PDB file of C-alpha atoms in Angstrom:
ATOM      1  CA  UNK A  30    -275.744  56.762  70.239  1.00 36.00           C
ATOM      2  CA  UNK A  31    -273.197  54.958  71.644  1.00 41.00           C
ATOM      3  CA  UNK A  32    -273.667  51.333  71.090  1.00 44.00           C
ATOM      4  CA  UNK A  33    -274.165  49.120  74.224  1.00 46.00           C
ATOM      5  CA  UNK A  34    -270.775  47.760  73.758  1.00 54.00           C
ATOM      6  CA  UNK A  35    -269.357  51.268  74.237  1.00 76.00           C
ATOM      7  CA  UNK A  36    -271.106  51.648  76.962  1.00 70.00           C
ATOM      8  CA  UNK A  37    -269.983  48.905  78.633  1.00 73.00           C
ATOM      9  CA  UNK A  38    -266.258  49.742  78.035  1.00 88.00           C
ATOM     10  CA  UNK A  39    -266.903  53.259  78.411  1.00 89.00           C
ATOM     11  CA  UNK A  40    -268.353  51.584  82.345  1.00 91.00           C
ATOM     12  CA  UNK A  41    -265.611  48.714  82.084  1.00 94.00           C
ATOM     13  CA  UNK A  42    -262.820  52.578  81.997  1.00 95.00           C
ATOM     14  CA  UNK A  43    -264.944  53.834  84.559  1.00 94.00           C
ATOM     15  CA  UNK A  44    -264.691  51.179  87.290  1.00 95.00           C
ATOM     16  CA  UNK A  45    -261.134  50.740  86.329  1.00 96.00           C
ATOM     17  CA  UNK A  46    -259.969  54.631  86.733  1.00 97.00           C
ATOM     18  CA  UNK A  47    -262.071  54.983  90.152  1.00 97.00           C
ATOM     19  CA  UNK A  48    -260.772  55.588  93.746  1.00 98.00           C
ATOM     20  CA  UNK A  49    -257.309  55.627  92.070  1.00 98.00           C
ATOM     21  CA  UNK A  50    -254.569  57.777  91.676  1.00 98.00           C
ATOM     22  CA  UNK A  51    -253.634  60.731  89.092  1.00 98.00           C
ATOM     23  CA  UNK A  52    -250.223  61.096  89.231  1.00 98.00           C
ATOM     24  CA  UNK A  53    -248.405  61.043  85.371  1.00 98.00           C
ATOM     25  CA  UNK A  54    -249.818  60.580  81.971  1.00 98.00           C
ATOM     26  CA  UNK A  55    -247.352  57.537  80.930  1.00 98.00           C
ATOM     27  CA  UNK A  56    -249.525  55.181  83.617  1.00 98.00           C
ATOM     28  CA  UNK A  57    -252.627  55.967  82.271  1.00 98.00           C
ATOM     29  CA  UNK A  58    -253.830  53.881  78.480  1.00 97.00           C
ATOM     30  CA  UNK A  59    -254.653  55.254  75.935  1.00 97.00           C
ATOM     31  CA  UNK A  60    -258.346  54.050  76.644  1.00 96.00           C
ATOM     32  CA  UNK A  61    -258.279  56.069  80.217  1.00 97.00           C
ATOM     33  CA  UNK A  62    -257.544  59.614  78.397  1.00 97.00           C
ATOM     34  CA  UNK A  63    -260.127  59.033  75.957  1.00 97.00           C
ATOM     35  CA  UNK A  64    -262.434  58.060  78.216  1.00 97.00           C
ATOM     36  CA  UNK A  65    -261.329  61.979  80.403  1.00 97.00           C
ATOM     37  CA  UNK A  66    -261.404  63.380  77.042  1.00 98.00           C
ATOM     38  CA  UNK A  67    -264.871  62.226  76.520  1.00 97.00           C
ATOM     39  CA  UNK A  68    -266.401  62.764  80.085  1.00 97.00           C
ATOM     40  CA  UNK A  69    -264.695  66.895  79.906  1.00 98.00           C
ATOM     41  CA  UNK A  70    -266.774  67.467  77.127  1.00 98.00           C
ATOM     42  CA  UNK A  71    -269.704  65.653  78.294  1.00 97.00           C
ATOM     43  CA  UNK A  72    -269.356  67.356  81.679  1.00 98.00           C
ATOM     44  CA  UNK A  73    -268.659  70.297  79.936  1.00 98.00           C
ATOM     45  CA  UNK A  74    -271.676  70.658  77.139  1.00 98.00           C
ATOM     46  CA  UNK A  75    -274.183  70.394  80.559  1.00 97.00           C
ATOM     47  CA  UNK A  76    -272.833  73.341  82.403  1.00 96.00           C
ATOM     48  CA  UNK A  77    -273.125  75.858  78.913  1.00 96.00           C
ATOM     49  CA  UNK A  78    -277.355  73.926  78.921  1.00 97.00           C
ATOM     50  CA  UNK A  79    -277.057  74.566  82.490  1.00 96.00           C
ATOM     51  CA  UNK A  80    -278.143  70.928  84.002  1.00 97.00           C
ATOM     52  CA  UNK A  81    -277.220  70.494  87.548  1.00 93.00           C
ATOM     53  CA  UNK A  82    -274.524  68.411  87.702  1.00 95.00           C
ATOM     54  CA  UNK A  83    -274.239  66.095  91.359  1.00 96.00           C
ATOM     55  CA  UNK A  84    -272.132  63.442  91.120  1.00 97.00           C
ATOM     56  CA  UNK A  85    -269.804  63.972  94.154  1.00 98.00           C
ATOM     57  CA  UNK A  86    -272.928  65.967  96.757  1.00 98.00           C
ATOM     58  CA  UNK A  87    -271.066  65.384  99.564  1.00 97.00           C
ATOM     59  CA  UNK A  88    -267.494  65.118  99.184  1.00 98.00           C
ATOM     60  CA  UNK A  89    -264.572  66.655 100.015  1.00 98.00           C
ATOM     61  CA  UNK A  90    -261.510  67.336  98.166  1.00 98.00           C
ATOM     62  CA  UNK A  91    -258.462  68.393  99.944  1.00 98.00           C
ATOM     63  CA  UNK A  92    -255.951  70.731  97.743  1.00 98.00           C
ATOM     64  CA  UNK A  93    -252.406  71.610  99.296  1.00 97.00           C
ATOM     65  CA  UNK A  94    -250.797  74.020  97.745  1.00 96.00           C
ATOM     66  CA  UNK A  95    -246.840  74.204  98.272  1.00 94.00           C
ATOM     67  CA  UNK A  96    -246.715  76.341  94.591  1.00 92.00           C
ATOM     68  CA  UNK A  97    -248.197  79.250  93.837  1.00 89.00           C
ATOM     69  CA  UNK A  98    -251.553  79.170  91.215  1.00 93.00           C
ATOM     70  CA  UNK A  99    -254.333  80.878  89.782  1.00 96.00           C
ATOM     71  CA  UNK A 100    -255.306  77.529  87.139  1.00 97.00           C
ATOM     72  CA  UNK A 101    -255.035  75.433  89.338  1.00 97.00           C
ATOM     73  CA  UNK A 102    -256.547  76.298  92.143  1.00 97.00           C
ATOM     74  CA  UNK A 103    -259.235  77.530  90.478  1.00 98.00           C
ATOM     75  CA  UNK A 104    -260.390  75.055  88.121  1.00 98.00           C
ATOM     76  CA  UNK A 105    -260.018  71.760  90.760  1.00 98.00           C
ATOM     77  CA  UNK A 106    -261.722  74.531  93.395  1.00 98.00           C
ATOM     78  CA  UNK A 107    -264.670  75.646  90.613  1.00 98.00           C
ATOM     79  CA  UNK A 108    -264.637  72.141  89.459  1.00 98.00           C
ATOM     80  CA  UNK A 109    -265.591  70.492  93.291  1.00 98.00           C
ATOM     81  CA  UNK A 110    -268.434  73.051  93.929  1.00 98.00           C
ATOM     82  CA  UNK A 111    -269.734  72.494  90.379  1.00 98.00           C
ATOM     83  CA  UNK A 112    -270.659  68.765  90.931  1.00 98.00           C
ATOM     84  CA  UNK A 113    -272.302  68.673  94.002  1.00 98.00           C
ATOM     85  CA  UNK A 114    -269.305  68.667  96.630  1.00 98.00           C
ATOM     86  CA  UNK A 115    -266.167  70.471  98.624  1.00 98.00           C
ATOM     87  CA  UNK A 116    -262.924  71.180  98.484  1.00 98.00           C
ATOM     88  CA  UNK A 117    -260.906  73.155 101.028  1.00 97.00           C
ATOM     89  CA  UNK A 118    -257.533  75.622 100.474  1.00 96.00           C
ATOM     90  CA  UNK A 119    -254.251  73.723 102.118  1.00 95.00           C
ATOM     91  CA  UNK A 120    -251.680  75.709 102.019  1.00 91.00           C
ATOM     92  CA  UNK A 121    -248.428  74.608 103.203  1.00 82.00           C
ATOM     93  CA  UNK A 122    -248.121  77.769 105.737  1.00 83.00           C
ATOM     94  CA  UNK A 123    -251.566  77.080 107.469  1.00 84.00           C
ATOM     95  CA  UNK A 124    -251.071  73.481 107.920  1.00 88.00           C
ATOM     96  CA  UNK A 125    -248.531  70.702 109.681  1.00 86.00           C
ATOM     97  CA  UNK A 126    -247.241  69.836 107.088  1.00 83.00           C
ATOM     98  CA  UNK A 127    -245.293  72.876 106.845  1.00 69.00           C
ATOM     99  CA  UNK A 128    -243.346  72.525 110.101  1.00 77.00           C
ATOM    100  CA  UNK A 129    -241.898  69.210 109.594  1.00 84.00           C
ATOM    101  CA  UNK A 130    -244.690  66.591 109.709  1.00 91.00           C
ATOM    102  CA  UNK A 131    -243.933  63.755 108.178  1.00 93.00           C
ATOM    103  CA  UNK A 132    -246.225  63.072 104.386  1.00 94.00           C
ATOM    104  CA  UNK A 133    -247.007  59.541 105.723  1.00 96.00           C
ATOM    105  CA  UNK A 134    -248.376  61.165 108.809  1.00 95.00           C
ATOM    106  CA  UNK A 135    -249.568  63.842 106.372  1.00 95.00           C
ATOM    107  CA  UNK A 136    -252.006  61.229 104.471  1.00 97.00           C
ATOM    108  CA  UNK A 137    -252.917  59.231 107.106  1.00 97.00           C
ATOM    109  CA  UNK A 138    -254.426  62.332 108.472  1.00 97.00           C
ATOM    110  CA  UNK A 139    -256.279  63.916 105.726  1.00 97.00           C
ATOM    111  CA  UNK A 140    -257.848  59.633 104.495  1.00 98.00           C
ATOM    112  CA  UNK A 141    -259.946  59.833 107.503  1.00 98.00           C
ATOM    113  CA  UNK A 142    -261.419  63.763 106.872  1.00 98.00           C
ATOM    114  CA  UNK A 143    -261.950  64.198 102.864  1.00 98.00           C
ATOM    115  CA  UNK A 144    -262.040  62.258 100.163  1.00 98.00           C
ATOM    116  CA  UNK A 145    -259.869  63.330  97.739  1.00 98.00           C
ATOM    117  CA  UNK A 146    -256.123  65.470  97.372  1.00 98.00           C
ATOM    118  CA  UNK A 147    -254.736  67.297  94.685  1.00 98.00           C
ATOM    119  CA  UNK A 148    -251.316  68.776  95.714  1.00 98.00           C
ATOM    120  CA  UNK A 149    -248.836  71.263  93.667  1.00 97.00           C
ATOM    121  CA  UNK A 150    -245.279  71.011  94.953  1.00 96.00           C
ATOM    122  CA  UNK A 151    -241.791  70.722  93.816  1.00 94.00           C
ATOM    123  CA  UNK A 152    -240.943  67.673  93.783  1.00 96.00           C
ATOM    124  CA  UNK A 153    -242.799  64.736  92.423  1.00 98.00           C
ATOM    125  CA  UNK A 154    -241.459  62.257  94.541  1.00 97.00           C
ATOM    126  CA  UNK A 155    -243.358  64.482  97.700  1.00 96.00           C
ATOM    127  CA  UNK A 156    -246.431  63.594  95.395  1.00 98.00           C
ATOM    128  CA  UNK A 157    -245.672  59.816  95.210  1.00 98.00           C
ATOM    129  CA  UNK A 158    -244.865  58.966  98.738  1.00 97.00           C
ATOM    130  CA  UNK A 159    -248.435  61.115  99.473  1.00 97.00           C
ATOM    131  CA  UNK A 160    -250.022  58.168  96.719  1.00 98.00           C
ATOM    132  CA  UNK A 161    -248.014  55.482  98.439  1.00 98.00           C
ATOM    133  CA  UNK A 162    -249.833  55.924 102.428  1.00 98.00           C
ATOM    134  CA  UNK A 163    -253.392  57.557 101.176  1.00 98.00           C
ATOM    135  CA  UNK A 164    -256.226  55.147 101.873  1.00 98.00           C
ATOM    136  CA  UNK A 165    -258.426  58.101  99.013  1.00 98.00           C
ATOM    137  CA  UNK A 166    -257.387  59.437  95.218  1.00 98.00           C
ATOM    138  CA  UNK A 167    -254.104  61.652  94.969  1.00 98.00           C
ATOM    139  CA  UNK A 168    -254.289  64.305  92.200  1.00 98.00           C
ATOM    140  CA  UNK A 169    -250.845  66.107  91.099  1.00 98.00           C
ATOM    141  CA  UNK A 170    -251.649  69.306  90.436  1.00 98.00           C
ATOM    142  CA  UNK A 171    -247.943  70.187  89.252  1.00 98.00           C
ATOM    143  CA  UNK A 172    -244.663  69.118  90.665  1.00 97.00           C
ATOM    144  CA  UNK A 173    -241.376  69.567  88.638  1.00 95.00           C
ATOM    145  CA  UNK A 174    -241.389  66.835  86.334  1.00 97.00           C
ATOM    146  CA  UNK A 175    -244.408  66.989  85.515  1.00 98.00           C
ATOM    147  CA  UNK A 176    -248.381  68.535  84.660  1.00 98.00           C
ATOM    148  CA  UNK A 177    -250.190  66.684  83.706  1.00 98.00           C
ATOM    149  CA  UNK A 178    -253.667  68.358  84.817  1.00 98.00           C
ATOM    150  CA  UNK A 179    -252.693  71.204  82.335  1.00 98.00           C
ATOM    151  CA  UNK A 180    -251.944  68.272  79.409  1.00 98.00           C
ATOM    152  CA  UNK A 181    -255.658  66.591  80.108  1.00 98.00           C
ATOM    153  CA  UNK A 182    -256.651  70.189  79.320  1.00 98.00           C
ATOM    154  CA  UNK A 183    -254.476  70.738  76.561  1.00 98.00           C
ATOM    155  CA  UNK A 184    -255.118  67.762  74.950  1.00 98.00           C
ATOM    156  CA  UNK A 185    -259.359  68.769  75.186  1.00 98.00           C
ATOM    157  CA  UNK A 186    -258.488  72.318  73.762  1.00 98.00           C
ATOM    158  CA  UNK A 187    -256.261  69.968  70.116  1.00 98.00           C
ATOM    159  CA  UNK A 188    -259.363  67.679  70.435  1.00 98.00           C
ATOM    160  CA  UNK A 189    -262.079  70.705  69.733  1.00 98.00           C
ATOM    161  CA  UNK A 190    -260.777  72.647  67.953  1.00 98.00           C
ATOM    162  CA  UNK A 191    -258.932  70.376  65.279  1.00 98.00           C
ATOM    163  CA  UNK A 192    -261.596  67.399  66.059  1.00 98.00           C
ATOM    164  CA  UNK A 193    -258.374  64.147  66.088  1.00 98.00           C
ATOM    165  CA  UNK A 194    -255.446  63.956  67.872  1.00 98.00           C
ATOM    166  CA  UNK A 195    -253.772  61.062  66.384  1.00 98.00           C
ATOM    167  CA  UNK A 196    -251.561  61.773  63.219  1.00 98.00           C
ATOM    168  CA  UNK A 197    -251.498  65.518  64.661  1.00 98.00           C
ATOM    169  CA  UNK A 198    -248.011  67.066  64.739  1.00 98.00           C
ATOM    170  CA  UNK A 199    -247.714  69.352  68.118  1.00 98.00           C
ATOM    171  CA  UNK A 200    -244.648  71.769  68.314  1.00 98.00           C
ATOM    172  CA  UNK A 201    -242.654  72.081  72.080  1.00 98.00           C
ATOM    173  CA  UNK A 202    -240.363  75.287  71.477  1.00 98.00           C
ATOM    174  CA  UNK A 203    -238.609  76.068  74.700  1.00 97.00           C
ATOM    175  CA  UNK A 204    -237.657  74.424  77.974  1.00 96.00           C
ATOM    176  CA  UNK A 205    -237.698  70.398  77.520  1.00 97.00           C
ATOM    177  CA  UNK A 206    -236.942  69.116  80.878  1.00 96.00           C
ATOM    178  CA  UNK A 207    -240.296  71.249  82.226  1.00 95.00           C
ATOM    179  CA  UNK A 208    -242.566  70.001  83.800  1.00 97.00           C
ATOM    180  CA  UNK A 209    -245.203  70.838  80.720  1.00 98.00           C
ATOM    181  CA  UNK A 210    -242.999  68.903  78.288  1.00 98.00           C
ATOM    182  CA  UNK A 211    -242.691  66.121  79.676  1.00 98.00           C
ATOM    183  CA  UNK A 212    -246.525  65.374  80.297  1.00 98.00           C
ATOM    184  CA  UNK A 213    -246.996  66.691  77.477  1.00 98.00           C
ATOM    185  CA  UNK A 214    -244.610  63.821  75.620  1.00 98.00           C
ATOM    186  CA  UNK A 215    -246.557  60.959  77.784  1.00 98.00           C
ATOM    187  CA  UNK A 216    -250.289  62.947  76.292  1.00 98.00           C
ATOM    188  CA  UNK A 217    -249.020  63.762  73.155  1.00 98.00           C
ATOM    189  CA  UNK A 218    -247.391  59.813  72.556  1.00 98.00           C
ATOM    190  CA  UNK A 219    -250.347  58.512  74.656  1.00 98.00           C
ATOM    191  CA  UNK A 220    -252.652  59.298  71.900  1.00 98.00           C
ATOM    192  CA  UNK A 221    -250.940  58.578  69.044  1.00 98.00           C
ATOM    193  CA  UNK A 222    -249.502  62.674  68.175  1.00 98.00           C
ATOM    194  CA  UNK A 223    -246.514  63.576  66.583  1.00 98.00           C
ATOM    195  CA  UNK A 224    -244.304  65.677  68.966  1.00 98.00           C
ATOM    196  CA  UNK A 225    -240.671  67.279  67.893  1.00 98.00           C
ATOM    197  CA  UNK A 226    -239.299  69.530  70.724  1.00 98.00           C
ATOM    198  CA  UNK A 227    -236.954  72.844  69.929  1.00 98.00           C
ATOM    199  CA  UNK A 228    -234.473  73.641  73.150  1.00 97.00           C
ATOM    200  CA  UNK A 229    -231.484  74.694  73.653  1.00 96.00           C
ATOM    201  CA  UNK A 230    -228.483  72.304  74.938  1.00 92.00           C
ATOM    202  CA  UNK A 231    -228.473  71.153  78.467  1.00 92.00           C
ATOM    203  CA  UNK A 232    -232.515  71.696  78.640  1.00 95.00           C
ATOM    204  CA  UNK A 233    -233.352  68.564  76.788  1.00 96.00           C
ATOM    205  CA  UNK A 234    -235.984  66.555  78.457  1.00 97.00           C
ATOM    206  CA  UNK A 235    -235.574  63.933  81.364  1.00 97.00           C
ATOM    207  CA  UNK A 236    -234.375  60.577  79.874  1.00 97.00           C
ATOM    208  CA  UNK A 237    -236.183  57.767  81.107  1.00 97.00           C
ATOM    209  CA  UNK A 238    -239.058  59.955  80.217  1.00 98.00           C
ATOM    210  CA  UNK A 239    -238.573  59.728  76.841  1.00 97.00           C
ATOM    211  CA  UNK A 240    -237.570  56.190  77.252  1.00 97.00           C
ATOM    212  CA  UNK A 241    -240.593  55.276  78.281  1.00 97.00           C
ATOM    213  CA  UNK A 242    -242.905  57.742  75.658  1.00 98.00           C
ATOM    214  CA  UNK A 243    -241.156  56.631  72.527  1.00 98.00           C
ATOM    215  CA  UNK A 244    -242.119  53.266  73.686  1.00 97.00           C
ATOM    216  CA  UNK A 245    -245.988  54.321  73.804  1.00 98.00           C
ATOM    217  CA  UNK A 246    -245.395  56.399  70.510  1.00 98.00           C
ATOM    218  CA  UNK A 247    -243.779  53.283  69.348  1.00 97.00           C
ATOM    219  CA  UNK A 248    -247.091  51.487  69.462  1.00 97.00           C
ATOM    220  CA  UNK A 249    -249.268  54.580  68.717  1.00 97.00           C
ATOM    221  CA  UNK A 250    -247.209  54.505  64.697  1.00 97.00           C
ATOM    222  CA  UNK A 251    -247.008  58.300  66.174  1.00 98.00           C
ATOM    223  CA  UNK A 252    -243.072  59.917  66.058  1.00 98.00           C
ATOM    224  CA  UNK A 253    -241.015  62.157  68.838  1.00 98.00           C
ATOM    225  CA  UNK A 254    -238.424  64.448  67.741  1.00 98.00           C
ATOM    226  CA  UNK A 255    -235.701  66.417  69.505  1.00 97.00           C
ATOM    227  CA  UNK A 256    -233.621  68.961  67.372  1.00 98.00           C
ATOM    228  CA  UNK A 257    -232.015  72.551  69.397  1.00 97.00           C
ATOM    229  CA  UNK A 258    -233.271  74.225  65.905  1.00 98.00           C
ATOM    230  CA  UNK A 259    -237.089  75.950  66.299  1.00 98.00           C
ATOM    231  CA  UNK A 260    -237.503  76.328  62.666  1.00 98.00           C
ATOM    232  CA  UNK A 261    -237.464  71.866  62.041  1.00 98.00           C
ATOM    233  CA  UNK A 262    -239.166  70.971  64.736  1.00 98.00           C
ATOM    234  CA  UNK A 263    -242.382  73.779  64.273  1.00 98.00           C
ATOM    235  CA  UNK A 264    -242.314  72.778  60.156  1.00 98.00           C
ATOM    236  CA  UNK A 265    -245.633  71.355  59.546  1.00 98.00           C
ATOM    237  CA  UNK A 266    -247.057  71.386  63.051  1.00 98.00           C
ATOM    238  CA  UNK A 267    -250.580  71.147  63.655  1.00 99.00           C
ATOM    239  CA  UNK A 268    -250.415  72.831  67.353  1.00 99.00           C
ATOM    240  CA  UNK A 269    -247.352  75.327  68.711  1.00 99.00           C
ATOM    241  CA  UNK A 270    -246.654  74.871  72.479  1.00 98.00           C
ATOM    242  CA  UNK A 271    -244.468  76.493  74.701  1.00 98.00           C
ATOM    243  CA  UNK A 272    -243.815  77.934  78.304  1.00 97.00           C
ATOM    244  CA  UNK A 273    -242.112  80.162  79.909  1.00 95.00           C
ATOM    245  CA  UNK A 274    -238.259  79.896  80.516  1.00 92.00           C
ATOM    246  CA  UNK A 275    -237.881  80.303  84.202  1.00 82.00           C
ATOM    247  CA  UNK A 276    -240.353  78.041  86.305  1.00 76.00           C
ATOM    248  CA  UNK A 277    -241.624  78.720  88.824  1.00 65.00           C
ATOM    249  CA  UNK A 278    -238.311  77.603  91.798  1.00 67.00           C
ATOM    250  CA  UNK A 279    -235.848  78.744  88.639  1.00 69.00           C
ATOM    251  CA  UNK A 280    -236.281  82.623  89.052  1.00 71.00           C
ATOM    252  CA  UNK A 281    -232.342  82.897  90.677  1.00 77.00           C
ATOM    253  CA  UNK A 282    -231.701  81.574  86.223  1.00 79.00           C
ATOM    254  CA  UNK A 283    -233.348  83.294  84.850  1.00 81.00           C
ATOM    255  CA  UNK A 284    -230.964  85.875  83.087  1.00 84.00           C
ATOM    256  CA  UNK A 285    -229.485  82.264  82.331  1.00 89.00           C
ATOM    257  CA  UNK A 286    -232.424  81.499  80.757  1.00 92.00           C
ATOM    258  CA  UNK A 287    -233.429  84.322  78.840  1.00 91.00           C
ATOM    259  CA  UNK A 288    -230.176  84.547  77.505  1.00 92.00           C
ATOM    260  CA  UNK A 289    -230.028  80.725  76.366  1.00 94.00           C
ATOM    261  CA  UNK A 290    -233.943  80.575  74.868  1.00 96.00           C
ATOM    262  CA  UNK A 291    -234.134  84.359  73.184  1.00 96.00           C
ATOM    263  CA  UNK A 292    -233.638  82.165  69.682  1.00 96.00           C
ATOM    264  CA  UNK A 293    -236.790  80.271  70.651  1.00 98.00           C
ATOM    265  CA  UNK A 294    -239.055  82.735  71.121  1.00 98.00           C
ATOM    266  CA  UNK A 295    -242.058  81.469  69.207  1.00 98.00           C
ATOM    267  CA  UNK A 296    -243.212  84.723  67.343  1.00 98.00           C
ATOM    268  CA  UNK A 297    -244.337  85.665  63.583  1.00 98.00           C
ATOM    269  CA  UNK A 298    -241.224  84.606  61.648  1.00 98.00           C
ATOM    270  CA  UNK A 299    -241.254  81.012  63.179  1.00 98.00           C
ATOM    271  CA  UNK A 300    -244.655  80.405  62.411  1.00 98.00           C
ATOM    272  CA  UNK A 301    -244.983  81.411  59.539  1.00 98.00           C
ATOM    273  CA  UNK A 302    -243.380  77.401  58.514  1.00 98.00           C
ATOM    274  CA  UNK A 303    -246.134  76.203  60.397  1.00 98.00           C
ATOM    275  CA  UNK A 304    -249.313  74.963  59.305  1.00 98.00           C
ATOM    276  CA  UNK A 305    -251.916  77.717  57.870  1.00 98.00           C
ATOM    277  CA  UNK A 306    -254.120  76.385  60.169  1.00 98.00           C
ATOM    278  CA  UNK A 307    -252.227  75.683  62.938  1.00 98.00           C
ATOM    279  CA  UNK A 308    -253.130  76.707  66.774  1.00 98.00           C
ATOM    280  CA  UNK A 309    -251.360  77.612  69.815  1.00 99.00           C
ATOM    281  CA  UNK A 310    -251.076  76.896  73.504  1.00 99.00           C
ATOM    282  CA  UNK A 311    -249.811  78.117  76.696  1.00 98.00           C
ATOM    283  CA  UNK A 312    -250.525  76.535  79.460  1.00 98.00           C
ATOM    284  CA  UNK A 313    -249.679  81.100  81.331  1.00 97.00           C
ATOM    285  CA  UNK A 314    -248.969  82.583  83.213  1.00 96.00           C
ATOM    286  CA  UNK A 315    -247.525  84.143  80.124  1.00 97.00           C
ATOM    287  CA  UNK A 316    -244.304  86.876  79.494  1.00 95.00           C
ATOM    288  CA  UNK A 317    -245.535  87.944  76.060  1.00 97.00           C
ATOM    289  CA  UNK A 318    -242.240  89.217  74.877  1.00 96.00           C
ATOM    290  CA  UNK A 319    -240.410  86.500  75.952  1.00 96.00           C
ATOM    291  CA  UNK A 320    -241.412  83.346  75.073  1.00 97.00           C
ATOM    292  CA  UNK A 321    -244.108  84.059  73.096  1.00 98.00           C
ATOM    293  CA  UNK A 322    -244.902  88.173  71.077  1.00 98.00           C
ATOM    294  CA  UNK A 323    -247.776  89.159  71.793  1.00 98.00           C
ATOM    295  CA  UNK A 324    -248.759  88.958  67.871  1.00 98.00           C
ATOM    296  CA  UNK A 325    -248.837  85.212  68.383  1.00 98.00           C
ATOM    297  CA  UNK A 326    -250.479  85.072  72.344  1.00 98.00           C
ATOM    298  CA  UNK A 327    -253.695  87.736  70.744  1.00 98.00           C
ATOM    299  CA  UNK A 328    -253.366  86.209  68.416  1.00 98.00           C
ATOM    300  CA  UNK A 329    -256.103  84.599  65.434  1.00 98.00           C
ATOM    301  CA  UNK A 330    -253.947  81.188  65.664  1.00 98.00           C
ATOM    302  CA  UNK A 331    -253.928  81.329  69.487  1.00 98.00           C
ATOM    303  CA  UNK A 332    -256.052  79.296  71.408  1.00 98.00           C
ATOM    304  CA  UNK A 333    -255.265  80.179  75.092  1.00 98.00           C
ATOM    305  CA  UNK A 334    -258.572  80.808  76.568  1.00 98.00           C
ATOM    306  CA  UNK A 335    -259.844  77.546  75.763  1.00 98.00           C
ATOM    307  CA  UNK A 336    -257.398  76.308  77.045  1.00 98.00           C
ATOM    308  CA  UNK A 337    -256.974  77.861  80.076  1.00 98.00           C
ATOM    309  CA  UNK A 338    -261.103  77.364  80.668  1.00 98.00           C
ATOM    310  CA  UNK A 339    -260.719  73.698  79.442  1.00 98.00           C
ATOM    311  CA  UNK A 340    -258.671  72.739  83.133  1.00 98.00           C
ATOM    312  CA  UNK A 341    -262.620  73.605  84.355  1.00 98.00           C
ATOM    313  CA  UNK A 342    -263.891  70.981  82.538  1.00 98.00           C
ATOM    314  CA  UNK A 343    -261.237  68.751  82.253  1.00 98.00           C
ATOM    315  CA  UNK A 344    -260.277  68.631  86.033  1.00 98.00           C
ATOM    316  CA  UNK A 345    -264.132  67.739  86.397  1.00 98.00           C
ATOM    317  CA  UNK A 346    -263.936  64.801  84.478  1.00 98.00           C
ATOM    318  CA  UNK A 347    -260.740  63.677  86.359  1.00 98.00           C
ATOM    319  CA  UNK A 348    -263.178  64.138  90.128  1.00 98.00           C
ATOM    320  CA  UNK A 349    -266.456  62.273  88.870  1.00 98.00           C
ATOM    321  CA  UNK A 350    -263.846  59.370  87.667  1.00 98.00           C
ATOM    322  CA  UNK A 351    -261.609  59.327  90.747  1.00 98.00           C
ATOM    323  CA  UNK A 352    -263.809  60.070  92.916  1.00 98.00           C
ATOM    324  CA  UNK A 353    -267.068  59.143  92.563  1.00 96.00           C
ATOM    325  CA  UNK A 354    -268.950  55.644  94.398  1.00 93.00           C
TER     326      UNK A 354
END
């Protein structure tokens, strides 16, 4: 049972976050992330127990998709429904944004129709511009630079399976310059996890993101390391994570990337260097026998479907905290 002071602290955090945007994990404080994870756990328990959730009764989320999606669309849409609200799917082909209407005008108009906007797009600058001109919360459902909604679910999954976050070692193997890697770096630094990234040369994480995350890691007495040696990175890891080698929009680089990343496949030979009780995460969709073997992703260490389910609960926490009156 939380103390009165803890309840007061949680109320203050909730009040601080209400009506805010969710663009990157770097913009949140450690206490904000931990609070969102607590909310996700609470909402997940209520759903499993069949307790009705009506926190967003009468609220509507506009969902702009310029990139296709399974987990992002379903988790946000079902999340709104389970919280008593409604979600509207807005494909770029179906709204005027896809025909040249400015982000400024789109933001102003949607702010008068809906109570929040979730956008999944390419350029991160587009999300920032949308948030600048909207008067309602804007949630980053994915950009080429960041994927904070996914990593919130990843942290929830790790917390459930490991019982803590601070002090764990997370190893990311693959493209260090993709959105999942960047948000994992930011999230791990905020919560005090040690993160090791293994990528080929020319696929290092964004320098500005690393600079900010290193400052956060220093505050938490944790570390961020980068290497070209996947065995070095995975040594004694509690959590092993990878992602596809070519993300959406990079299809023309597929062959080049396969050649570059072949030594970075997550397989049983690599994972024997991790801790015996390591867990494996992948945001999905996965290309079995490319970035990860079937033996690992379908094996006993894999928690990828718990992770996928937790997109729903993490997104519900976001929606409730940001959009509730």
